[in-house]
Amino acid sequence: PLVTCLNTSLWHANPDFCVAKSCTPPDIMNGNFNYTTDLVLGTTIIYTCDMGYRLVGQESAQCVLHNNEVFWDNVPYCASIPCSPPPAIENGQSSDGNRDFTFGMAVTYTCNRGFSLIGDPTIHCTVNKDLEGVWSGPPPECKVVRCKNPEVKNGKKLSGFGTEYTYRHTVTFECYPGYLLNGSSTVTCEADNSWNPPVPTCEPGQHPNALCKEPPTVDNGMHNGTKSTDFVPGSVVVYKCKDGFTLTGAASIHCKVDHQHQGVWSKPTPECQSDVPPVGEHPNALCKEPPTVDNGMHNGTKGTDFVHGSVVVYKCKDGFTLTGVGVLRCIARDEYRGVWSKPPPECRGGANMIIVGIFPLLLAMLIMNI
């Protein structure tokens, strides 16, 4: 409160004698606020909500004065984003339990006895660009799938023995000596009651005119076939890559006979991809097996290292509720080590719904793009 007359004929006063009061930081659950200065009188802040929530009220507030006290003139709140009830399916049911669904929750479908589930059994409540709750994808279908017993003349089954084949059953074949396989050795029963690829045939091995030309070349790699040579059915060539490149695809292909008795190579040509990762990627940053949770499980393969970008989903046993983020993602700590993105969730008793947290913005956007 004092000022002093200096020998310079100027008054000296404490410049901080009167300072602006500051507002208390606002407490907004499931949200935050952005500011660039101290929260003093006159400051304006912008509110934002966490992923899965939307703002109710005005997005900005100002620190104002009333009765010589400062306070925020507006404090909105962040409400969870709901999804409509999950779609019903014929000949099956979901695990919804007739509950309300909000962002991050999931339902899993099962089919009645005798029906096969076609599609992803689990869908999640996520958000679109307008911050409206939507399901991550369409529900699966429950269909009766029956494929005919596949038989190959002059050949035999190596796996998939039986007389009844339903969705995703596979069968592997082999030709008798003196015959060459024409087509894929392994076929799968698909949802349209057909085998994919088509069931192969076993053709006689002597086709003097069924010759393959030189195998295709690959960039940054080579094969062991003789250049400018025709290859008879059954001939095999092996590919390998130059140093610094890794082979992607089948390492070997063989000459086979097509339905027109012409020689063709059995598989697509492999590729040699550079071992140097693109900027921002760390393919060698592996994560160890995800943490286990009491009264729950995840969909990761036990005893397996997980590459950068891998995602695992947790769910709880019946009678337990998942608390926390239900999806973990393998992220790179550095070039050689990976870590899981968040702490594992918990499975707490007292509820019978499956709640799966979705890894924030990136995973939600990925699901919407799919």
mmCIF file of C-alpha atoms in Angstrom:
data_model
loop_
_atom_site.group_PDB
_atom_site.id
_atom_site.type_symbol
_atom_site.label_atom_id
_atom_site.label_comp_id
_atom_site.label_asym_id
_atom_site.label_seq_id
_atom_site.Cartn_x
_atom_site.Cartn_y
_atom_site.Cartn_z
ATOM 1 C CA PRO A 1 0.000 0.000 0.000
ATOM 2 C CA LEU A 2 3.008 2.308 0.137
ATOM 3 C CA VAL A 3 4.714 4.200 -2.689
ATOM 4 C CA THR A 4 8.151 5.788 -2.401
ATOM 5 C CA CYS A 5 9.562 8.955 -3.998
ATOM 6 C CA LEU A 6 12.922 8.015 -5.510
ATOM 7 C CA ASN A 7 15.920 10.336 -6.112
ATOM 8 C CA THR A 8 14.979 10.112 -9.798
ATOM 9 C CA SER A 9 11.853 12.133 -9.022
ATOM 10 C CA LEU A 10 9.716 9.077 -9.856
ATOM 11 C CA TRP A 11 7.301 7.178 -7.655
ATOM 12 C CA HIS A 12 8.092 3.502 -6.974
ATOM 13 C CA ALA A 13 5.180 1.135 -6.226
ATOM 14 C CA ASN A 14 4.771 -2.650 -6.010
ATOM 15 C CA PRO A 15 3.339 -3.620 -9.431
ATOM 16 C CA ASP A 16 1.683 -6.729 -7.938
ATOM 17 C CA PHE A 17 -0.308 -4.827 -5.322
ATOM 18 C CA CYS A 18 -3.599 -5.520 -7.135
ATOM 19 C CA VAL A 19 -3.734 -8.822 -9.092
ATOM 20 C CA ALA A 20 -6.651 -10.535 -10.777
ATOM 21 C CA LYS A 21 -8.373 -13.300 -8.877
ATOM 22 C CA SER A 22 -8.317 -16.815 -10.414
ATOM 23 C CA CYS A 23 -11.237 -19.165 -10.966
ATOM 24 C CA THR A 24 -10.985 -22.699 -9.600
ATOM 25 C CA PRO A 25 -10.347 -25.268 -12.375
ATOM 26 C CA PRO A 26 -13.765 -26.642 -13.402
ATOM 27 C CA ASP A 27 -14.512 -30.269 -12.546
ATOM 28 C CA ILE A 28 -16.076 -31.859 -15.631
ATOM 29 C CA MET A 29 -16.500 -35.624 -15.381
ATOM 30 C CA ASN A 30 -15.592 -37.587 -18.523
ATOM 31 C CA GLY A 31 -14.230 -34.445 -20.122
ATOM 32 C CA ASN A 32 -11.590 -31.734 -19.994
ATOM 33 C CA PHE A 33 -11.026 -28.077 -20.878
ATOM 34 C CA ASN A 34 -8.448 -26.236 -22.973
ATOM 35 C CA TYR A 35 -6.800 -22.966 -21.997
ATOM 36 C CA THR A 36 -3.609 -21.037 -22.848
ATOM 37 C CA THR A 37 -3.208 -18.718 -19.826
ATOM 38 C CA ASP A 38 -3.776 -18.754 -16.074
ATOM 39 C CA LEU A 39 -7.419 -19.067 -15.040
ATOM 40 C CA VAL A 40 -7.650 -15.436 -13.954
ATOM 41 C CA LEU A 41 -10.596 -13.073 -14.223
ATOM 42 C CA GLY A 42 -11.617 -12.705 -17.894
ATOM 43 C CA THR A 43 -10.126 -16.021 -19.071
ATOM 44 C CA THR A 44 -12.167 -18.065 -21.593
ATOM 45 C CA ILE A 45 -11.879 -21.878 -21.736
ATOM 46 C CA ILE A 46 -13.186 -24.483 -24.191
ATOM 47 C CA TYR A 47 -14.711 -27.735 -22.932
ATOM 48 C CA THR A 48 -14.218 -31.125 -24.632
ATOM 49 C CA CYS A 49 -15.539 -34.593 -23.797
ATOM 50 C CA ASP A 50 -13.752 -37.936 -23.746
ATOM 51 C CA MET A 51 -14.294 -40.446 -26.550
ATOM 52 C CA GLY A 52 -17.765 -41.952 -26.218
ATOM 53 C CA TYR A 53 -19.285 -38.851 -24.590
ATOM 54 C CA ARG A 54 -20.840 -35.691 -25.995
ATOM 55 C CA LEU A 55 -21.159 -32.202 -24.519
ATOM 56 C CA VAL A 56 -24.476 -31.047 -23.098
ATOM 57 C CA GLY A 57 -24.468 -27.254 -22.763
ATOM 58 C CA GLN A 58 -22.253 -24.496 -24.144
ATOM 59 C CA GLU A 59 -18.710 -25.485 -25.117
ATOM 60 C CA SER A 60 -17.059 -22.277 -23.777
ATOM 61 C CA ALA A 61 -17.040 -20.528 -20.391
ATOM 62 C CA GLN A 62 -15.544 -17.314 -18.992
ATOM 63 C CA CYS A 63 -14.172 -16.494 -15.553
ATOM 64 C CA VAL A 64 -16.462 -13.634 -14.417
ATOM 65 C CA LEU A 65 -16.903 -11.467 -11.272
ATOM 66 C CA HIS A 66 -19.955 -11.323 -9.013
ATOM 67 C CA ASN A 67 -20.103 -9.879 -5.480
ATOM 68 C CA ASN A 68 -16.310 -9.563 -5.562
ATOM 69 C CA GLU A 69 -15.972 -13.347 -6.201
ATOM 70 C CA VAL A 70 -14.957 -15.037 -9.455
ATOM 71 C CA PHE A 71 -16.656 -18.074 -10.947
ATOM 72 C CA TRP A 72 -17.310 -19.770 -14.313
ATOM 73 C CA ASP A 73 -20.390 -18.492 -16.055
ATOM 74 C CA ASN A 74 -21.106 -21.889 -17.644
ATOM 75 C CA VAL A 75 -20.298 -25.486 -16.587
ATOM 76 C CA PRO A 76 -21.682 -28.102 -19.029
ATOM 77 C CA TYR A 77 -21.464 -31.891 -18.582
ATOM 78 C CA CYS A 78 -20.460 -34.859 -20.738
ATOM 79 C CA ALA A 79 -23.180 -37.454 -21.324
ATOM 80 C CA SER A 80 -22.445 -41.009 -22.497
ATOM 81 C CA ILE A 81 -23.481 -41.725 -26.085
ATOM 82 C CA PRO A 82 -26.211 -44.405 -26.346
ATOM 83 C CA CYS A 83 -26.780 -46.990 -29.065
ATOM 84 C CA SER A 84 -30.144 -48.324 -30.128
ATOM 85 C CA PRO A 85 -30.936 -51.924 -29.067
ATOM 86 C CA PRO A 86 -28.829 -54.451 -31.003
ATOM 87 C CA PRO A 87 -30.534 -55.921 -34.083
ATOM 88 C CA ALA A 88 -32.368 -59.214 -33.657
ATOM 89 C CA ILE A 89 -31.429 -62.185 -35.865
ATOM 90 C CA GLU A 90 -33.399 -65.176 -37.074
ATOM 91 C CA ASN A 91 -32.568 -68.578 -35.606
ATOM 92 C CA GLY A 92 -30.258 -67.026 -33.011
ATOM 93 C CA GLN A 93 -30.020 -64.608 -30.107
ATOM 94 C CA SER A 94 -27.722 -62.012 -28.566
ATOM 95 C CA SER A 95 -26.281 -61.543 -25.091
ATOM 96 C CA ASP A 96 -27.898 -58.132 -24.585
ATOM 97 C CA GLY A 97 -30.117 -59.024 -21.649
ATOM 98 C CA ASN A 98 -32.543 -56.210 -22.605
ATOM 99 C CA ARG A 99 -30.207 -53.536 -21.241
ATOM 100 C CA ASP A 100 -29.395 -50.009 -22.346
ATOM 101 C CA PHE A 101 -26.241 -49.786 -24.460
ATOM 102 C CA THR A 102 -23.691 -46.981 -24.473
ATOM 103 C CA PHE A 103 -20.335 -46.435 -26.146
ATOM 104 C CA GLY A 104 -17.873 -49.267 -25.553
ATOM 105 C CA MET A 105 -20.407 -51.983 -24.786
ATOM 106 C CA ALA A 106 -20.694 -55.111 -26.903
ATOM 107 C CA VAL A 107 -23.088 -57.947 -27.646
ATOM 108 C CA THR A 108 -22.232 -61.459 -28.772
ATOM 109 C CA TYR A 109 -24.576 -63.553 -30.902
ATOM 110 C CA THR A 110 -25.099 -67.318 -30.825
ATOM 111 C CA CYS A 111 -27.127 -69.559 -33.113
ATOM 112 C CA ASN A 112 -29.741 -72.158 -32.312
ATOM 113 C CA ARG A 113 -28.759 -75.797 -32.515
ATOM 114 C CA GLY A 114 -28.240 -76.966 -36.098
ATOM 115 C CA PHE A 115 -27.447 -73.471 -37.450
ATOM 116 C CA SER A 116 -24.039 -72.054 -38.339
ATOM 117 C CA LEU A 117 -23.022 -68.499 -37.420
ATOM 118 C CA ILE A 118 -21.921 -66.532 -40.509
ATOM 119 C CA GLY A 119 -19.983 -63.312 -39.836
ATOM 120 C CA ASP A 120 -18.478 -61.656 -36.775
ATOM 121 C CA PRO A 121 -20.234 -62.935 -33.630
ATOM 122 C CA THR A 122 -19.572 -59.705 -31.666
ATOM 123 C CA ILE A 123 -20.481 -56.107 -32.496
ATOM 124 C CA HIS A 124 -19.614 -52.982 -30.454
ATOM 125 C CA CYS A 125 -21.382 -49.712 -29.727
ATOM 126 C CA THR A 126 -19.246 -46.960 -31.269
ATOM 127 C CA VAL A 127 -19.801 -43.433 -32.615
ATOM 128 C CA ASN A 128 -19.963 -41.841 -36.043
ATOM 129 C CA LYS A 129 -18.638 -38.444 -37.127
ATOM 130 C CA ASP A 130 -21.836 -36.776 -35.859
ATOM 131 C CA LEU A 131 -21.256 -38.228 -32.353
ATOM 132 C CA GLU A 132 -24.251 -40.536 -32.662
ATOM 133 C CA GLY A 133 -24.157 -44.070 -31.291
ATOM 134 C CA VAL A 134 -23.940 -46.752 -33.996
ATOM 135 C CA TRP A 135 -23.084 -50.457 -34.003
ATOM 136 C CA SER A 136 -19.668 -51.359 -35.402
ATOM 137 C CA GLY A 137 -21.121 -53.628 -38.060
ATOM 138 C CA PRO A 138 -24.134 -55.693 -39.081
ATOM 139 C CA PRO A 139 -25.039 -58.687 -36.924
ATOM 140 C CA PRO A 140 -24.097 -62.180 -38.092
ATOM 141 C CA GLU A 141 -26.508 -64.611 -39.745
ATOM 142 C CA CYS A 142 -27.604 -68.043 -38.575
ATOM 143 C CA LYS A 143 -27.952 -70.396 -41.531
ATOM 144 C CA VAL A 144 -28.149 -74.109 -42.201
ATOM 145 C CA VAL A 145 -24.984 -74.888 -44.176
ATOM 146 C CA ARG A 146 -24.444 -78.321 -45.724
ATOM 147 C CA CYS A 147 -21.797 -79.048 -48.336
ATOM 148 C CA LYS A 148 -21.832 -82.258 -50.364
ATOM 149 C CA ASN A 149 -19.299 -84.936 -49.522
ATOM 150 C CA PRO A 150 -16.293 -84.007 -51.734
ATOM 151 C CA GLU A 151 -14.801 -86.913 -53.647
ATOM 152 C CA VAL A 152 -11.812 -86.868 -55.987
ATOM 153 C CA LYS A 153 -11.407 -89.612 -58.562
ATOM 154 C CA ASN A 154 -7.886 -91.099 -58.551
ATOM 155 C CA GLY A 155 -7.209 -89.384 -55.232
ATOM 156 C CA LYS A 156 -7.913 -89.593 -51.494
ATOM 157 C CA LYS A 157 -8.588 -87.428 -48.457
ATOM 158 C CA LEU A 158 -5.743 -86.611 -46.096
ATOM 159 C CA SER A 159 -7.971 -84.766 -43.588
ATOM 160 C CA GLY A 160 -11.626 -83.906 -43.093
ATOM 161 C CA PHE A 161 -13.020 -87.426 -43.039
ATOM 162 C CA GLY A 162 -16.759 -87.793 -42.574
ATOM 163 C CA THR A 163 -20.073 -87.668 -44.385
ATOM 164 C CA GLU A 164 -21.531 -84.361 -43.102
ATOM 165 C CA TYR A 165 -19.799 -81.043 -43.708
ATOM 166 C CA THR A 166 -20.953 -77.670 -42.349
ATOM 167 C CA TYR A 167 -19.671 -74.096 -42.416
ATOM 168 C CA ARG A 168 -15.853 -73.714 -42.359
ATOM 169 C CA HIS A 169 -15.132 -77.449 -42.423
ATOM 170 C CA THR A 170 -12.018 -78.150 -44.506
ATOM 171 C CA VAL A 171 -10.860 -81.181 -46.477
ATOM 172 C CA THR A 172 -7.358 -81.867 -47.835
ATOM 173 C CA PHE A 173 -6.685 -84.183 -50.797
ATOM 174 C CA GLU A 174 -3.809 -86.101 -52.322
ATOM 175 C CA CYS A 175 -3.584 -87.836 -55.712
ATOM 176 C CA TYR A 176 -2.581 -91.443 -56.224
ATOM 177 C CA PRO A 177 0.859 -92.141 -57.747
ATOM 178 C CA GLY A 178 0.918 -91.390 -61.456
ATOM 179 C CA TYR A 179 -1.624 -88.554 -61.145
ATOM 180 C CA LEU A 180 -1.123 -84.831 -60.697
ATOM 181 C CA LEU A 181 -3.355 -82.544 -58.604
ATOM 182 C CA ASN A 182 -5.214 -79.947 -60.644
ATOM 183 C CA GLY A 183 -6.536 -77.230 -58.332
ATOM 184 C CA SER A 184 -6.177 -76.544 -54.626
ATOM 185 C CA SER A 185 -5.329 -79.441 -52.314
ATOM 186 C CA THR A 186 -7.450 -77.874 -49.506
ATOM 187 C CA VAL A 187 -11.075 -76.772 -49.852
ATOM 188 C CA THR A 188 -13.435 -75.106 -47.350
ATOM 189 C CA CYS A 189 -17.217 -75.354 -46.959
ATOM 190 C CA GLU A 190 -18.616 -71.827 -47.413
ATOM 191 C CA ALA A 191 -21.911 -70.181 -46.440
ATOM 192 C CA ASP A 192 -23.433 -70.776 -49.903
ATOM 193 C CA ASN A 193 -23.162 -74.575 -49.420
ATOM 194 C CA SER A 194 -20.302 -74.875 -51.892
ATOM 195 C CA TRP A 195 -16.613 -75.769 -51.625
ATOM 196 C CA ASN A 196 -14.095 -72.961 -52.065
ATOM 197 C CA PRO A 197 -11.855 -73.267 -53.985
ATOM 198 C CA PRO A 198 -13.659 -75.876 -56.108
ATOM 199 C CA VAL A 199 -12.884 -79.520 -55.390
ATOM 200 C CA PRO A 200 -9.709 -80.427 -57.358
ATOM 201 C CA THR A 201 -9.197 -83.236 -59.840
ATOM 202 C CA CYS A 202 -6.394 -85.755 -60.248
ATOM 203 C CA GLU A 203 -5.141 -85.880 -63.834
ATOM 204 C CA PRO A 204 -2.834 -88.514 -65.343
ATOM 205 C CA GLY A 205 0.763 -87.454 -64.858
ATOM 206 C CA GLN A 206 1.838 -87.930 -68.484
ATOM 207 C CA HIS A 207 1.042 -84.773 -70.437
ATOM 208 C CA PRO A 208 3.968 -84.238 -72.812
ATOM 209 C CA ASN A 209 2.487 -80.986 -74.065
ATOM 210 C CA ALA A 210 1.615 -79.611 -70.603
ATOM 211 C CA LEU A 211 4.774 -77.604 -70.117
ATOM 212 C CA CYS A 212 5.253 -74.450 -68.073
ATOM 213 C CA LYS A 213 7.367 -71.590 -69.273
ATOM 214 C CA GLU A 214 10.036 -70.013 -67.085
ATOM 215 C CA PRO A 215 8.650 -69.069 -63.626
ATOM 216 C CA PRO A 216 7.862 -65.386 -63.013
ATOM 217 C CA THR A 217 10.675 -63.235 -61.674
ATOM 218 C CA VAL A 218 10.401 -61.149 -58.517
ATOM 219 C CA ASP A 219 11.924 -57.791 -57.695
ATOM 220 C CA ASN A 220 14.821 -58.050 -55.223
ATOM 221 C CA GLY A 221 14.742 -61.854 -55.366
ATOM 222 C CA MET A 222 15.420 -64.927 -57.507
ATOM 223 C CA HIS A 223 14.399 -68.578 -58.013
ATOM 224 C CA ASN A 224 16.363 -71.775 -58.642
ATOM 225 C CA GLY A 225 14.778 -72.577 -62.024
ATOM 226 C CA THR A 226 16.929 -72.796 -65.144
ATOM 227 C CA LYS A 227 16.465 -69.791 -67.397
ATOM 228 C CA SER A 228 14.796 -70.295 -70.819
ATOM 229 C CA THR A 229 13.748 -73.844 -69.887
ATOM 230 C CA ASP A 230 10.316 -75.471 -70.143
ATOM 231 C CA PHE A 231 9.157 -77.221 -66.988
ATOM 232 C CA VAL A 232 7.187 -80.507 -66.909
ATOM 233 C CA PRO A 233 4.215 -81.031 -64.546
ATOM 234 C CA GLY A 234 5.417 -81.641 -61.025
ATOM 235 C CA SER A 235 8.500 -79.448 -61.363
ATOM 236 C CA VAL A 236 9.125 -77.258 -58.312
ATOM 237 C CA VAL A 237 10.983 -73.956 -58.105
ATOM 238 C CA VAL A 238 11.957 -72.189 -54.899
ATOM 239 C CA TYR A 239 12.217 -68.416 -54.410
ATOM 240 C CA LYS A 240 14.499 -66.501 -52.089
ATOM 241 C CA CYS A 241 15.139 -62.804 -51.508
ATOM 242 C CA LYS A 242 18.263 -60.662 -51.511
ATOM 243 C CA ASP A 243 19.783 -59.590 -48.206
ATOM 244 C CA GLY A 244 17.644 -56.934 -46.534
ATOM 245 C CA PHE A 245 14.376 -58.285 -47.986
ATOM 246 C CA THR A 246 11.826 -60.771 -46.629
ATOM 247 C CA LEU A 247 9.748 -63.208 -48.697
ATOM 248 C CA THR A 248 5.973 -62.711 -48.544
ATOM 249 C CA GLY A 249 3.746 -65.443 -49.954
ATOM 250 C CA ALA A 250 4.498 -69.053 -50.944
ATOM 251 C CA ALA A 251 8.248 -69.766 -51.076
ATOM 252 C CA SER A 252 7.795 -72.491 -53.702
ATOM 253 C CA ILE A 253 5.467 -73.096 -56.639
ATOM 254 C CA HIS A 254 5.052 -76.169 -58.853
ATOM 255 C CA CYS A 255 4.003 -76.825 -62.422
ATOM 256 C CA LYS A 256 0.528 -78.383 -62.668
ATOM 257 C CA VAL A 257 -2.003 -79.213 -65.379
ATOM 258 C CA ASP A 258 -5.095 -77.033 -65.763
ATOM 259 C CA HIS A 259 -8.496 -78.134 -67.079
ATOM 260 C CA GLN A 260 -7.305 -77.537 -70.656
ATOM 261 C CA HIS A 261 -4.308 -79.822 -70.055
ATOM 262 C CA GLN A 262 -1.943 -76.879 -70.173
ATOM 263 C CA GLY A 263 0.954 -76.357 -67.794
ATOM 264 C CA VAL A 264 0.432 -73.545 -65.267
ATOM 265 C CA TRP A 265 2.199 -72.478 -62.080
ATOM 266 C CA SER A 266 0.320 -73.457 -58.927
ATOM 267 C CA LYS A 267 0.338 -70.272 -56.837
ATOM 268 C CA PRO A 268 0.713 -66.511 -57.175
ATOM 269 C CA THR A 269 4.257 -65.228 -57.358
ATOM 270 C CA PRO A 270 5.668 -64.231 -53.940
ATOM 271 C CA GLU A 271 7.084 -60.790 -53.200
ATOM 272 C CA CYS A 272 10.290 -59.585 -51.566
ATOM 273 C CA GLN A 273 9.538 -56.770 -49.161
ATOM 274 C CA SER A 274 12.159 -54.496 -47.627
ATOM 275 C CA ASP A 275 13.124 -55.162 -44.028
ATOM 276 C CA VAL A 276 13.374 -51.397 -43.404
ATOM 277 C CA PRO A 277 10.025 -50.306 -41.911
ATOM 278 C CA PRO A 278 8.221 -47.200 -43.188
ATOM 279 C CA VAL A 279 8.607 -44.043 -41.130
ATOM 280 C CA GLY A 280 6.715 -44.341 -37.858
ATOM 281 C CA GLU A 281 6.395 -48.160 -37.926
ATOM 282 C CA HIS A 282 8.308 -50.618 -35.761
ATOM 283 C CA PRO A 283 7.588 -54.162 -36.990
ATOM 284 C CA ASN A 284 10.164 -55.618 -34.598
ATOM 285 C CA ALA A 285 8.576 -54.005 -31.541
ATOM 286 C CA LEU A 286 6.888 -57.128 -30.167
ATOM 287 C CA CYS A 287 4.575 -57.286 -27.159
ATOM 288 C CA LYS A 288 4.521 -60.235 -24.802
ATOM 289 C CA GLU A 289 1.331 -62.147 -24.015
ATOM 290 C CA PRO A 290 -1.421 -59.758 -22.757
ATOM 291 C CA PRO A 291 -2.098 -59.684 -18.989
ATOM 292 C CA THR A 292 -4.684 -62.121 -17.664
ATOM 293 C CA VAL A 293 -7.684 -61.001 -15.600
ATOM 294 C CA ASP A 294 -9.546 -62.830 -12.860
ATOM 295 C CA ASN A 295 -12.972 -64.130 -13.949
ATOM 296 C CA GLY A 296 -12.320 -63.113 -17.567
ATOM 297 C CA MET A 297 -10.312 -63.868 -20.673
ATOM 298 C CA HIS A 298 -8.930 -62.287 -23.863
ATOM 299 C CA ASN A 299 -8.831 -63.492 -27.466
ATOM 300 C CA GLY A 300 -5.026 -63.458 -27.810
ATOM 301 C CA THR A 301 -3.116 -66.676 -28.562
ATOM 302 C CA LYS A 302 -1.318 -67.991 -25.486
ATOM 303 C CA GLY A 303 2.490 -68.017 -25.570
ATOM 304 C CA THR A 304 2.646 -65.801 -28.678
ATOM 305 C CA ASP A 305 4.510 -62.532 -29.245
ATOM 306 C CA PHE A 306 2.281 -59.836 -30.717
ATOM 307 C CA VAL A 307 3.451 -57.475 -33.471
ATOM 308 C CA HIS A 308 3.085 -53.702 -33.381
ATOM 309 C CA GLY A 309 -0.572 -52.761 -33.970
ATOM 310 C CA SER A 310 -2.067 -56.061 -32.712
ATOM 311 C CA VAL A 311 -5.347 -55.720 -30.787
ATOM 312 C CA VAL A 312 -6.769 -58.049 -28.110
ATOM 313 C CA VAL A 313 -10.303 -57.896 -26.685
ATOM 314 C CA TYR A 314 -11.226 -58.838 -23.114
ATOM 315 C CA LYS A 315 -14.555 -60.220 -21.941
ATOM 316 C CA CYS A 316 -15.861 -61.471 -18.583
ATOM 317 C CA LYS A 317 -17.430 -64.717 -17.511
ATOM 318 C CA ASP A 318 -21.197 -64.809 -16.941
ATOM 319 C CA GLY A 319 -22.128 -62.945 -13.769
ATOM 320 C CA PHE A 320 -19.220 -60.480 -13.958
ATOM 321 C CA THR A 321 -19.003 -56.969 -15.398
ATOM 322 C CA LEU A 322 -15.979 -55.614 -17.254
ATOM 323 C CA THR A 323 -14.612 -52.378 -15.772
ATOM 324 C CA GLY A 324 -11.972 -50.335 -17.585
ATOM 325 C CA VAL A 325 -10.764 -50.386 -21.193
ATOM 326 C CA GLY A 326 -11.636 -53.774 -22.720
ATOM 327 C CA VAL A 327 -9.377 -53.478 -25.775
ATOM 328 C CA LEU A 328 -5.575 -53.261 -25.574
ATOM 329 C CA ARG A 329 -3.294 -52.424 -28.490
ATOM 330 C CA CYS A 330 0.392 -53.280 -28.949
ATOM 331 C CA ILE A 331 2.306 -50.002 -29.351
ATOM 332 C CA ALA A 332 6.017 -49.429 -29.860
ATOM 333 C CA ARG A 333 8.019 -48.237 -26.854
ATOM 334 C CA ASP A 334 11.063 -48.110 -29.110
ATOM 335 C CA GLU A 335 12.385 -49.914 -32.201
ATOM 336 C CA TYR A 336 12.713 -53.258 -30.440
ATOM 337 C CA ARG A 337 10.183 -53.335 -27.601
ATOM 338 C CA GLY A 338 6.411 -53.115 -27.565
ATOM 339 C CA VAL A 339 4.046 -52.430 -24.680
ATOM 340 C CA TRP A 340 0.291 -52.768 -24.264
ATOM 341 C CA SER A 341 -1.487 -49.446 -24.578
ATOM 342 C CA LYS A 342 -3.415 -49.403 -21.292
ATOM 343 C CA PRO A 343 -3.676 -51.352 -17.997
ATOM 344 C CA PRO A 344 -5.884 -54.462 -18.298
ATOM 345 C CA PRO A 345 -9.542 -54.165 -17.240
ATOM 346 C CA GLU A 346 -11.167 -55.906 -14.260
ATOM 347 C CA CYS A 347 -14.099 -58.321 -14.084
ATOM 348 C CA ARG A 348 -16.284 -57.437 -11.114
ATOM 349 C CA GLY A 349 -19.226 -59.425 -9.807
ATOM 350 C CA GLY A 350 -22.860 -58.328 -9.651
ATOM 351 C CA ALA A 351 -23.793 -57.913 -13.334
ATOM 352 C CA ASN A 352 -24.436 -60.166 -16.307
ATOM 353 C CA MET A 353 -23.578 -57.987 -19.250
ATOM 354 C CA ILE A 354 -20.477 -57.911 -21.366
ATOM 355 C CA ILE A 355 -18.876 -54.483 -21.428
ATOM 356 C CA VAL A 356 -15.916 -54.087 -23.676
ATOM 357 C CA GLY A 357 -14.127 -50.738 -23.713
ATOM 358 C CA ILE A 358 -12.967 -49.652 -27.143
ATOM 359 C CA PHE A 359 -9.460 -48.320 -27.574
ATOM 360 C CA PRO A 360 -10.095 -44.576 -27.956
ATOM 361 C CA LEU A 361 -10.131 -42.595 -31.178
ATOM 362 C CA LEU A 362 -7.879 -44.754 -33.415
ATOM 363 C CA LEU A 363 -9.773 -48.017 -32.953
ATOM 364 C CA ALA A 364 -13.154 -46.306 -33.200
ATOM 365 C CA MET A 365 -12.130 -44.693 -36.486
ATOM 366 C CA LEU A 366 -10.749 -48.010 -37.727
ATOM 367 C CA ILE A 367 -14.048 -49.751 -37.015
ATOM 368 C CA MET A 368 -15.998 -47.014 -38.823
ATOM 369 C CA ASN A 369 -13.720 -47.264 -41.863
ATOM 370 C CA ILE A 370 -14.266 -51.010 -42.009
#
